[in-house]
Tab-separated table of C-alpha atoms in Angstrom:
chain	number	residue	atom	x	y	z
A	40	UNK	CA	0.000	0.000	0.000
A	41	UNK	CA	1.099	3.565	-0.705
A	42	UNK	CA	2.564	5.434	2.216
A	43	UNK	CA	2.814	9.092	3.064
A	44	UNK	CA	5.853	10.563	4.744
A	45	UNK	CA	5.176	13.354	7.215
A	46	UNK	CA	8.211	15.358	8.246
A	47	UNK	CA	8.562	18.540	10.253
A	48	UNK	CA	11.472	20.727	11.203
A	49	UNK	CA	10.609	20.932	14.896
A	50	UNK	CA	8.434	19.115	17.389
A	51	UNK	CA	6.704	22.451	18.014
A	52	UNK	CA	5.054	21.806	14.606
A	53	UNK	CA	3.465	18.591	15.908
A	54	UNK	CA	-0.033	19.969	16.721
A	55	UNK	CA	-0.437	21.151	13.110
A	56	UNK	CA	1.153	18.107	11.486
A	57	UNK	CA	-0.897	15.761	13.688
A	58	UNK	CA	-3.978	17.073	11.870
A	59	UNK	CA	-2.592	15.601	8.630
A	60	UNK	CA	-1.826	12.316	10.387
A	61	UNK	CA	-5.308	12.182	11.909
A	62	UNK	CA	-6.939	12.604	8.502
A	63	UNK	CA	-4.714	9.996	6.852
A	64	UNK	CA	-5.531	7.598	9.691
A	65	UNK	CA	-9.259	8.254	9.204
A	66	UNK	CA	-8.865	7.351	5.518
A	67	UNK	CA	-6.870	4.206	6.309
A	68	UNK	CA	-3.684	5.546	4.701
A	69	UNK	CA	-0.391	4.328	6.093
A	70	UNK	CA	2.095	7.040	7.063
A	71	UNK	CA	5.318	7.578	8.929
A	72	UNK	CA	6.046	10.767	10.843
A	73	UNK	CA	9.350	12.201	11.988
A	74	UNK	CA	11.162	15.380	13.027
A	75	UNK	CA	14.253	16.328	11.023
A	76	UNK	CA	15.995	19.666	10.763
A	77	UNK	CA	17.295	20.330	7.258
A	78	UNK	CA	19.595	22.984	8.741
A	79	UNK	CA	20.823	21.294	11.922
A	80	UNK	CA	21.254	17.752	10.605
A	81	UNK	CA	21.516	17.917	6.810
A	82	UNK	CA	23.094	14.459	6.514
A	83	UNK	CA	20.121	12.855	8.293
A	84	UNK	CA	17.708	14.863	6.170
A	85	UNK	CA	19.379	13.889	2.889
A	86	UNK	CA	19.250	10.200	3.817
A	87	UNK	CA	15.557	10.506	4.768
A	88	UNK	CA	14.552	12.266	1.544
A	89	UNK	CA	16.677	10.117	-0.755
A	90	UNK	CA	15.367	6.857	0.761
A	91	UNK	CA	11.673	7.894	0.853
A	92	UNK	CA	10.844	6.391	-2.536
A	93	UNK	CA	12.301	2.977	-1.665
A	94	UNK	CA	10.351	3.072	1.623
A	95	UNK	CA	7.158	3.200	-0.450
A	96	UNK	CA	6.275	6.852	0.029
A	97	UNK	CA	4.081	8.162	-2.770
A	98	UNK	CA	3.554	11.615	-1.256
A	99	UNK	CA	5.426	13.626	1.343
A	100	UNK	CA	3.980	16.269	3.630
A	101	UNK	CA	6.634	18.629	4.969
A	102	UNK	CA	5.951	21.311	7.558
A	103	UNK	CA	8.333	24.124	8.374
A	104	UNK	CA	8.443	27.622	9.783
A	105	UNK	CA	10.529	30.741	9.231
A	106	UNK	CA	13.005	30.063	6.363
A	107	UNK	CA	10.996	26.871	5.695
A	108	UNK	CA	13.539	25.043	3.559
A	109	UNK	CA	12.368	21.549	4.468
A	110	UNK	CA	9.505	21.227	1.915
A	111	UNK	CA	11.603	22.582	-0.949
A	112	UNK	CA	14.534	20.341	-0.117
A	113	UNK	CA	12.175	17.361	0.003
A	114	UNK	CA	10.885	18.322	-3.445
A	115	UNK	CA	14.446	18.630	-4.754
A	116	UNK	CA	15.321	15.088	-3.645
A	117	UNK	CA	12.007	13.157	-3.721
A	118	UNK	CA	10.625	12.545	-7.234
A	119	UNK	CA	6.927	12.406	-6.280
A	120	UNK	CA	4.506	15.037	-4.897
A	121	UNK	CA	5.497	17.106	-1.878
A	122	UNK	CA	2.949	19.129	0.058
A	123	UNK	CA	4.310	22.013	2.094
A	124	UNK	CA	2.698	23.203	5.307
A	125	UNK	CA	3.860	26.675	6.310
A	126	UNK	CA	3.876	27.128	10.074
A	127	UNK	CA	2.630	30.218	11.814
A	128	UNK	CA	5.600	32.002	13.328
A	129	UNK	CA	5.852	34.608	16.031
A	130	UNK	CA	8.012	36.866	13.877
A	131	UNK	CA	5.908	37.322	10.740
A	132	UNK	CA	2.802	35.257	11.446
A	133	UNK	CA	3.763	32.536	8.999
A	134	UNK	CA	3.907	34.709	5.897
A	135	UNK	CA	7.675	34.145	5.840
A	136	UNK	CA	7.091	30.381	5.854
A	137	UNK	CA	4.384	30.611	3.197
A	138	UNK	CA	6.555	32.623	0.815
A	139	UNK	CA	9.547	30.334	1.363
A	140	UNK	CA	7.508	27.261	0.445
A	141	UNK	CA	5.282	28.562	-2.336
A	142	UNK	CA	7.992	30.494	-4.222
A	143	UNK	CA	9.982	27.483	-5.410
A	144	UNK	CA	12.013	27.777	-8.612
A	145	UNK	CA	10.659	26.345	-11.835
A	146	UNK	CA	11.076	22.584	-11.959
A	147	UNK	CA	10.884	21.996	-8.187
A	148	UNK	CA	7.182	22.417	-7.312
A	149	UNK	CA	5.785	22.140	-3.814
A	150	UNK	CA	2.009	22.007	-3.456
A	151	UNK	CA	1.375	24.437	-0.625
A	152	UNK	CA	-1.572	24.651	1.763
A	153	UNK	CA	-2.545	27.483	4.085
A	154	UNK	CA	-0.515	28.567	7.083
A	155	UNK	CA	-1.031	25.849	9.739
A	156	UNK	CA	-3.069	23.888	7.164
A	157	UNK	CA	-2.149	20.421	8.397
A	158	UNK	CA	-5.569	18.917	7.834
A	159	UNK	CA	-5.732	20.204	4.258
A	160	UNK	CA	-2.293	18.694	3.637
A	161	UNK	CA	-3.662	15.317	4.728
A	162	UNK	CA	-6.717	15.735	2.530
A	163	UNK	CA	-4.604	16.752	-0.462
A	164	UNK	CA	-2.286	13.757	0.037
A	165	UNK	CA	-5.339	11.475	0.117
A	166	UNK	CA	-6.708	13.055	-3.064
A	167	UNK	CA	-3.392	12.518	-4.843
A	168	UNK	CA	-3.385	8.859	-3.816
A	169	UNK	CA	-7.077	8.478	-4.725
A	170	UNK	CA	-6.256	9.159	-8.380
A	171	UNK	CA	-5.210	5.507	-8.605
A	172	UNK	CA	-7.233	3.996	-5.743
A	173	UNK	CA	-11.021	3.709	-6.272
A	174	UNK	CA	-11.654	2.594	-2.680
A	175	UNK	CA	-9.889	5.652	-1.296
A	176	UNK	CA	-11.729	7.854	-3.770
A	177	UNK	CA	-15.034	6.559	-2.401
A	178	UNK	CA	-13.895	7.331	1.165
A	179	UNK	CA	-13.139	10.895	0.094
A	180	UNK	CA	-16.554	11.211	-1.559
A	181	UNK	CA	-18.160	9.949	1.658
A	182	UNK	CA	-16.123	12.480	3.658
A	183	UNK	CA	-17.363	15.297	1.390
A	184	UNK	CA	-20.927	14.124	1.916
A	185	UNK	CA	-20.399	14.162	5.711
A	186	UNK	CA	-19.175	17.774	5.521
A	187	UNK	CA	-22.174	18.759	3.402
A	188	UNK	CA	-24.561	17.113	5.870
A	189	UNK	CA	-22.935	18.970	8.788
A	190	UNK	CA	-23.555	22.311	7.062
A	191	UNK	CA	-27.150	21.394	6.225
A	192	UNK	CA	-27.719	20.366	9.845
A	193	UNK	CA	-26.343	23.671	11.122
A	194	UNK	CA	-28.526	25.640	8.715
A	195	UNK	CA	-31.599	23.715	9.850
A	196	UNK	CA	-30.728	24.386	13.502
A	197	UNK	CA	-30.284	28.091	12.763
A	198	UNK	CA	-33.682	28.199	11.047
A	199	UNK	CA	-35.231	26.399	14.014
A	200	UNK	CA	-33.877	28.479	16.913
A	201	UNK	CA	-32.849	31.809	15.330
A	202	UNK	CA	-29.469	33.427	15.147
A	203	UNK	CA	-29.380	34.933	18.680
A	204	UNK	CA	-29.974	31.573	20.362
A	205	UNK	CA	-27.594	29.877	17.907
A	206	UNK	CA	-24.791	32.341	18.786
A	207	UNK	CA	-25.536	31.992	22.507
A	208	UNK	CA	-25.194	28.196	22.255
A	209	UNK	CA	-21.948	28.541	20.327
A	210	UNK	CA	-20.446	30.599	23.158
A	211	UNK	CA	-21.172	27.895	25.753
């Protein structure tokens, strides 16, 4: 079965990257997660990225903050899709991370989700894998239906109790 590699530059990124792992787990997609600093341990990083294909990874999700080189370096070494997750930073709110990941040179693309968009990274990885997996595709269709039903349910509740009561219940 196809695997997804999830890598982050710091364990402080774990709450965001865990959202990707949680979604992959929900879809029944195998993944491995680790923390590797491209700057502090480049030899370990190079070995990880160069061996990812032989480990069965079909997609990598890489989260990083500030200079955010990890996703781009993964894309330079790993021949399949890489999804970058820019982390919100205290210095520039994550815009620095976003620009570092999304502005890759021609020939080294990194699909990039929103700042702290771990869950969307997991969903995007699943969609990439679903292109050749009908069972996974059906799980994603079911997930979309669940989201639709949640919105319909909320709209019905709003119609039933009115917006003031709805807002009051949300605050509880």
